[in-house]
Coordinates of C-alpha atoms in Angstrom, one line a residue:
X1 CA 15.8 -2.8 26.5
X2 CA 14.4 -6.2 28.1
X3 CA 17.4 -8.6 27.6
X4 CA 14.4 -11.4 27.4
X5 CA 12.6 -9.9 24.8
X6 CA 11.8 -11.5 21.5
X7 CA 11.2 -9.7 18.3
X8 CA 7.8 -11.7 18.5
X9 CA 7.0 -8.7 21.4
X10 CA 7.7 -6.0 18.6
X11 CA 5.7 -4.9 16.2
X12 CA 7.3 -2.5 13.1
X13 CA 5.7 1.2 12.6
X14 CA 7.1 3.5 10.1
X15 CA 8.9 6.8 11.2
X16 CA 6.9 9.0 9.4
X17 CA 4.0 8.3 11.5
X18 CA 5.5 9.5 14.5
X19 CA 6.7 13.0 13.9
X20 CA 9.3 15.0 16.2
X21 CA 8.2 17.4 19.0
X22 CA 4.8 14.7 19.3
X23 CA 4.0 13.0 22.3
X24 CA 3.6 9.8 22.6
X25 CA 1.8 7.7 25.1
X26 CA 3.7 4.4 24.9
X27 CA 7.6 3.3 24.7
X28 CA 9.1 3.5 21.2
X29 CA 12.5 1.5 19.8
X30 CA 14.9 1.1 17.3
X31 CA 16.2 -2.0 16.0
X32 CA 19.8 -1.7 16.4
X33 CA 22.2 -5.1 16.2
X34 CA 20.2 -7.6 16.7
X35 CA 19.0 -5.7 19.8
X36 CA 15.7 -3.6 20.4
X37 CA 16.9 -0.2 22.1
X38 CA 14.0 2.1 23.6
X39 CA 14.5 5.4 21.9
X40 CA 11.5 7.2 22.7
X41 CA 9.9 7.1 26.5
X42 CA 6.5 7.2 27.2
X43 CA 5.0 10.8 27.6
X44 CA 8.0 12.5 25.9
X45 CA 8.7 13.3 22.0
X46 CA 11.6 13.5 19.8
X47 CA 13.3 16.5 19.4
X48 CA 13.5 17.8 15.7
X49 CA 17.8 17.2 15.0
X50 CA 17.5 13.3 16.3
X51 CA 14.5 13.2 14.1
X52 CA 15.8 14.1 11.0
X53 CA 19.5 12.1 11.6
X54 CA 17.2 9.2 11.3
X55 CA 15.2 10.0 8.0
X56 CA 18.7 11.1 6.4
X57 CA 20.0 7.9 7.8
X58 CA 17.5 6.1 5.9
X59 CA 15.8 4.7 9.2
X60 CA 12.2 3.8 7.9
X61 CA 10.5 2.2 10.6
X62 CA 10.2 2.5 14.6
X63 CA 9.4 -0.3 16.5
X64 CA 6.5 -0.7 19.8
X65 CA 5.7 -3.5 21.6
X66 CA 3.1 -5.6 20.5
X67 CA 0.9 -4.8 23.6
X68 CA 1.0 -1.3 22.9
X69 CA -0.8 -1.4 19.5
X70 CA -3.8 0.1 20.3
X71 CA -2.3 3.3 21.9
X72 CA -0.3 3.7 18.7
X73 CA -3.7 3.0 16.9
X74 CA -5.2 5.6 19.0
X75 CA -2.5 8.0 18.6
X76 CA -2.4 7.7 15.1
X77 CA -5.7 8.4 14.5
X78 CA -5.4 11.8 16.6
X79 CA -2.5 12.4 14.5
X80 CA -4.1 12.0 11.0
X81 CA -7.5 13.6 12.0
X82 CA -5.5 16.8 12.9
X83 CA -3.1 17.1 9.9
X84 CA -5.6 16.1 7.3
X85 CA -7.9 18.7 8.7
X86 CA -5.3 21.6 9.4
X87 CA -4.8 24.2 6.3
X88 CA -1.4 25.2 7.2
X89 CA -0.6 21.3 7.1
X90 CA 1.3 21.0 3.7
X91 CA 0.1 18.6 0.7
X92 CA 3.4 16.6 1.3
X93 CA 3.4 16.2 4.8
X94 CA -0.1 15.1 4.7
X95 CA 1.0 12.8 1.9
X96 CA 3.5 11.5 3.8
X97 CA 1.9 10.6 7.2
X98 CA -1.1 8.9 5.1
X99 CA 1.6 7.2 3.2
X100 CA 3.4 5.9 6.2
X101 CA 0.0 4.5 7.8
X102 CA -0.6 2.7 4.5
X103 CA 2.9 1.4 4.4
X104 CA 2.6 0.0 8.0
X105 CA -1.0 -1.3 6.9
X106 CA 0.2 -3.5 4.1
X107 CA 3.3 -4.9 6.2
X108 CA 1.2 -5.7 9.2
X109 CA -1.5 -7.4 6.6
X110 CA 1.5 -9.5 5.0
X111 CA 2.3 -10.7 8.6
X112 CA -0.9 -11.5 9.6
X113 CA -4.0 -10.9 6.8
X114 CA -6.7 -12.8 9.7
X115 CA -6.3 -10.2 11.9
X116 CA -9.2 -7.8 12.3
X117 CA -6.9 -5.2 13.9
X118 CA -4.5 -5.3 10.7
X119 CA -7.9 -4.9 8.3
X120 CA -9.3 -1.6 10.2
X121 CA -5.6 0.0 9.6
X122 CA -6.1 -1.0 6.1
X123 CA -9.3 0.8 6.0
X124 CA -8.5 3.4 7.4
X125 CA -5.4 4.0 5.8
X126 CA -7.8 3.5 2.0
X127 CA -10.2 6.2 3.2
X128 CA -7.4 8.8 4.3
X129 CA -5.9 8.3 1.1
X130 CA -9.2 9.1 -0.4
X131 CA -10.3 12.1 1.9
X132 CA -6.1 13.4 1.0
X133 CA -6.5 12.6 -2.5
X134 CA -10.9 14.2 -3.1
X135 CA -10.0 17.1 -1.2
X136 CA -6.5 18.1 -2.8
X137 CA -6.4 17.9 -6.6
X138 CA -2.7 17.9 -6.7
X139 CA -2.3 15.7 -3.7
X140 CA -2.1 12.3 -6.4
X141 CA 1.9 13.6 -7.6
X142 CA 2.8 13.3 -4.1
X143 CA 1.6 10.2 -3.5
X144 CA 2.6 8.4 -6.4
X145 CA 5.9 6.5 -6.4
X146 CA 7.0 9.3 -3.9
X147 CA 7.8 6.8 -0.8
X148 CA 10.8 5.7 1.0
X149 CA 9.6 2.5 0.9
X150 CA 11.9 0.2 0.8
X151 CA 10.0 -3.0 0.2
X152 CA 8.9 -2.8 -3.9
X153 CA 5.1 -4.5 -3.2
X154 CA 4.1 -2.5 -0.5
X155 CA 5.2 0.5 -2.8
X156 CA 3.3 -0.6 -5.9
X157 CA 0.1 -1.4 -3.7
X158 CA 0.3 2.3 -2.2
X159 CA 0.7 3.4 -6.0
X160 CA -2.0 1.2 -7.4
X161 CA -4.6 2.5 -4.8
X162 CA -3.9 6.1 -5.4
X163 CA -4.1 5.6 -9.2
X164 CA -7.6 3.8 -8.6
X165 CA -9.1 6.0 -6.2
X166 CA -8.8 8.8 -8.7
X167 CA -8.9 7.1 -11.7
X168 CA -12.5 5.1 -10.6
X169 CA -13.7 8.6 -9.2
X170 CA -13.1 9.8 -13.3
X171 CA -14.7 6.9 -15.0
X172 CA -17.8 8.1 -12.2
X173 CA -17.6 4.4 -10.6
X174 CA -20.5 4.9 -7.2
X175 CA -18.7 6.0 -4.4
X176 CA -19.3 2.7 -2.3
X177 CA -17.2 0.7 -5.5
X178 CA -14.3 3.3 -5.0
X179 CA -14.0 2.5 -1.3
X180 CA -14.4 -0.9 -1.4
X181 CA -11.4 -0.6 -4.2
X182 CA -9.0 1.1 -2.6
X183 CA -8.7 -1.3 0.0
X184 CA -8.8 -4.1 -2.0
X185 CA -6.1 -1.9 -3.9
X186 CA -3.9 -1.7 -0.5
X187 CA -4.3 -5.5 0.1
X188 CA -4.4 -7.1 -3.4
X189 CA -1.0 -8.4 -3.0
X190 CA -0.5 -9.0 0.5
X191 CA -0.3 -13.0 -0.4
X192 CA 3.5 -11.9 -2.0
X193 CA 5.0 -10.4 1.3
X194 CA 5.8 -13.2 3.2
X195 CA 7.4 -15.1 0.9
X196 CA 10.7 -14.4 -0.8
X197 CA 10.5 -16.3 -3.6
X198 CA 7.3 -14.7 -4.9
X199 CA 8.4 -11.1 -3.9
X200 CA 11.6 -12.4 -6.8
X201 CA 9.2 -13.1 -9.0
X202 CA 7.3 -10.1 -8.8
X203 CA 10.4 -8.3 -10.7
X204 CA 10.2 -10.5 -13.4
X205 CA 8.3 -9.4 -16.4
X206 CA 4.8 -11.8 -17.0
X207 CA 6.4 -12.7 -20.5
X208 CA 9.6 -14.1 -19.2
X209 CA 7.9 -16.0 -16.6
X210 CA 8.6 -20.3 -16.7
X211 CA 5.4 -22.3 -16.5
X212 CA 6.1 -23.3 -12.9
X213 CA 6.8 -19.3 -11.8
X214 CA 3.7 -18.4 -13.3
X215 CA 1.7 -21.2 -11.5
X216 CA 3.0 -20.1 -8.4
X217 CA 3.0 -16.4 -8.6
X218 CA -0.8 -16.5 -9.4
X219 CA -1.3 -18.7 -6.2
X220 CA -1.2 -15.3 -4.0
X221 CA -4.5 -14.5 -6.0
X222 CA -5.8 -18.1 -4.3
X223 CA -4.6 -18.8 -1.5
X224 CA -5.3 -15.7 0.8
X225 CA -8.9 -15.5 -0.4
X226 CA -10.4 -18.8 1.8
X227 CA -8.8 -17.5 4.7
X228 CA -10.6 -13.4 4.0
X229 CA -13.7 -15.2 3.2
X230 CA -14.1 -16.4 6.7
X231 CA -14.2 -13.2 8.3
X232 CA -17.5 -12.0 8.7
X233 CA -15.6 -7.8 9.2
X234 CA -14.4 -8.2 5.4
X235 CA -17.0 -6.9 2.4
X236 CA -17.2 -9.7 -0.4
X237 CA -16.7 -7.2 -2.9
X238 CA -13.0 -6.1 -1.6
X239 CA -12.7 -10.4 -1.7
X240 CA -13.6 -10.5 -5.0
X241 CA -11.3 -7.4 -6.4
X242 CA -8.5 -8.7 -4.8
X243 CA -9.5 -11.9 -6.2
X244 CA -9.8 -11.1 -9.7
X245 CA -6.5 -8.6 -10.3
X246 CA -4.6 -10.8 -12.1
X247 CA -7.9 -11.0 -14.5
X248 CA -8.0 -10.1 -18.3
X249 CA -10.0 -9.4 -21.1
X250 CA -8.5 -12.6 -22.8
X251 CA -9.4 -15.4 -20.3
X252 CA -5.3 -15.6 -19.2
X253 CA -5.4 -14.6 -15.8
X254 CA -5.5 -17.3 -12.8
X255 CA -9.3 -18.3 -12.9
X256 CA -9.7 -17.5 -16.6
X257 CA -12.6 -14.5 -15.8
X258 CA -13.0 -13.4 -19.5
X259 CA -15.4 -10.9 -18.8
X260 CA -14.5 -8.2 -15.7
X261 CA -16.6 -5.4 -14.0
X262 CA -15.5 -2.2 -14.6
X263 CA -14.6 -1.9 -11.6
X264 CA -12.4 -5.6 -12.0
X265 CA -11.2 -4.0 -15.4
X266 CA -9.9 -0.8 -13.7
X267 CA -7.9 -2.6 -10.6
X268 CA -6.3 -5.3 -12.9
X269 CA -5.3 -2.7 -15.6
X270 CA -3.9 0.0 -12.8
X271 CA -1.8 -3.2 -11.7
X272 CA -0.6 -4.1 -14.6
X273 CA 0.8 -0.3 -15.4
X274 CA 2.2 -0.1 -11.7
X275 CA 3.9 -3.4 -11.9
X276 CA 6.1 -1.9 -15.5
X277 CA 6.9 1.2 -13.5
X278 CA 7.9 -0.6 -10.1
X279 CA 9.2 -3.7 -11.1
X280 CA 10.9 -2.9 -15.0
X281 CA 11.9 0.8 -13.2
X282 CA 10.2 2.2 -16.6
X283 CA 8.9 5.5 -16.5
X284 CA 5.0 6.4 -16.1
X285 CA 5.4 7.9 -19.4
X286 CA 6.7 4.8 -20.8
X287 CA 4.8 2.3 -19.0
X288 CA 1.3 3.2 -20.8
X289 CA 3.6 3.4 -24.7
X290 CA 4.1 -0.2 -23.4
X291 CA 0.6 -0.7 -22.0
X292 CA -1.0 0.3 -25.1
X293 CA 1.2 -2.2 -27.3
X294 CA 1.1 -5.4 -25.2
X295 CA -1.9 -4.7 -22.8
X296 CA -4.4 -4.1 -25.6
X297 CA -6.7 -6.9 -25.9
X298 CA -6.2 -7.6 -22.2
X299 CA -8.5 -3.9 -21.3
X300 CA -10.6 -2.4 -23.6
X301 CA -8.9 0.0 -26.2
X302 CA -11.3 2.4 -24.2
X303 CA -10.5 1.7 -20.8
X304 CA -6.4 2.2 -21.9
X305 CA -7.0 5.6 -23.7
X306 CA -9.3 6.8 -21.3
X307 CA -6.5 5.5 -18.3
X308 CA -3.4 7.3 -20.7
X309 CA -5.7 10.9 -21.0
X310 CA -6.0 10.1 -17.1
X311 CA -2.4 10.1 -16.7
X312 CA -1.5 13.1 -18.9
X313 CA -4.3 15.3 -17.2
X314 CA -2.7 14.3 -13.7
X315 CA 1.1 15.4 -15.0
X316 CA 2.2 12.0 -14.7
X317 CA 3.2 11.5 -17.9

């Protein structure tokens, strides 16, 4: 530990993407009273028992230094390229290690959405979900709601791009479309993280929201976007999806779109379902009874009964 160090040095990684008995190339810490203790040295791994203390301590996330991102980055990459390709690499630990590199994703896009580092993680982390989710048919149960995250928005944003990326694939959206979703998917509520009020207010149920909490909740669908826009590295259509998720059918969304793209239809729909299951701790099974009673006229009677045969076919509900 550097007794000058400032938690502005760190940078937050979870566990899951640094397994035991791996070596890693840089210096790897715990947060531990106030202080940041180095628990892993460079060129050495940790051994299976401390590893798993930690998980059933409920320890989700490692911290490097700042300057060290790129190594992580790198060994990350080497990491995920050998499990998703190994056969004797298990469905759920291969859902688990995508999982934790979308989870870090999201929370390093919350801190800082401008930087182009914290958009290729994204990307990355979108098209190992998909390559996990094309190649595995029954890789979508473990993904789904199956997390330890901790944080509620970065767990419905894992389980809104999961749902989309198969989901789209189904409704036979181009594969260009489903890509540029499941980012947007992984970033459409980035705008909430950083502020606590909004991250309350994402709990509440849209009915039961005052005039002034829905004004500002549908701000994070406005005020991230001139900030994306400027960066030349980010496709306009991933812009526009995150954009246009609070969007309906009905005009009532934050820029009162009445008329979506399927591809709009599908990512504000999926959000709407995820938000009942994460937020009002309902079941997937009765999340779409509820969808299909106070959503319709919002999505297409279509789009929910093609979405609840989705569900039922995947053993979600």
């Amino acid at each position: 530990m550097n007794p000058k160090s400032t938690a502005s040095q760190y940078t937050p990684v979870r566990i899951t993407t640094i397994k035991a008995e791996r070596t890693v190339t840089f210096p790897v810490y715990i947060h531990f009273k106030e202080q940041y203790l180095e628990y892993i040295k460079p060129s050495t791994a940790i051994d299976k028992e401390k590893y798993k203390k930690l998980r059933k301590q409920k320890i989700t996330k490692f911290y490097i230094l700042s300057e060290d991102e790129v190594k992580y980055q790198d060994f990350l990459d080497s990491f995920l390229e050998e499990a998703l390709s190994n056969p004797n690499t298990s469905i759920e630990e291969k859902s688990e290690i995508v999982t934790g590199q979308a989870e870090t994703a999201i929370d390093k896009m919350g801190a800082d959405p401008g930087n182009e580092n914290n958009f290729n993680m994204t990307r990355k982390a979108a098209k190992n979900l998909q390559k996990l989710i094309f190649e595995n048919p029954d890789a979508l149960k473990n993904l789904f709601g199956t997390g330890e995250e901790y944080n509620p928005i970065i767990q419905h944003s894992i389980n809104v791009a999961v749902l989309t990326i198969k989901f789209a694939t189904k409704k036979k959206l181009p594969e260009e479309e489903v890509d540029y979703l499941s980012t947007a998917a992984l970033m459409h509520d980035v705008g909430l993280l950083e502020n606590d009020t909004l991250m309350e207010t994402f709990m509440v149920p849209k009915n039961e929201f005052t005039p002034q909490q829905k004004k500002e909740y549908y701000e994070h669908t406005k005020g991230i976007i001139p900030l994306l826009s400027e960066k030349p590295y980010i496709n306009q259509n991933i812009i526009e999806y995150i954009q246009s998720h609070e969007e309906n059918l009905q005009g009532l969304g934050p820029h009162k779109l009445k008329k979506l793209t399927p591809s709009q239809e599908i990512l504000s729909m999926i959000n709407s379902y995820d938000k009942i299951v994460t937020a009002r701790k309902l079941t997937p099974k009765d999340a779409i009874k509820t969808m299909m009673i106070d959503e319709l006229g919002n999505y297409s009677l279509k789009m929910l009964n093609d979405f609840q045969a989705f569900l039922k076919e995947e053993g979600l509900v």
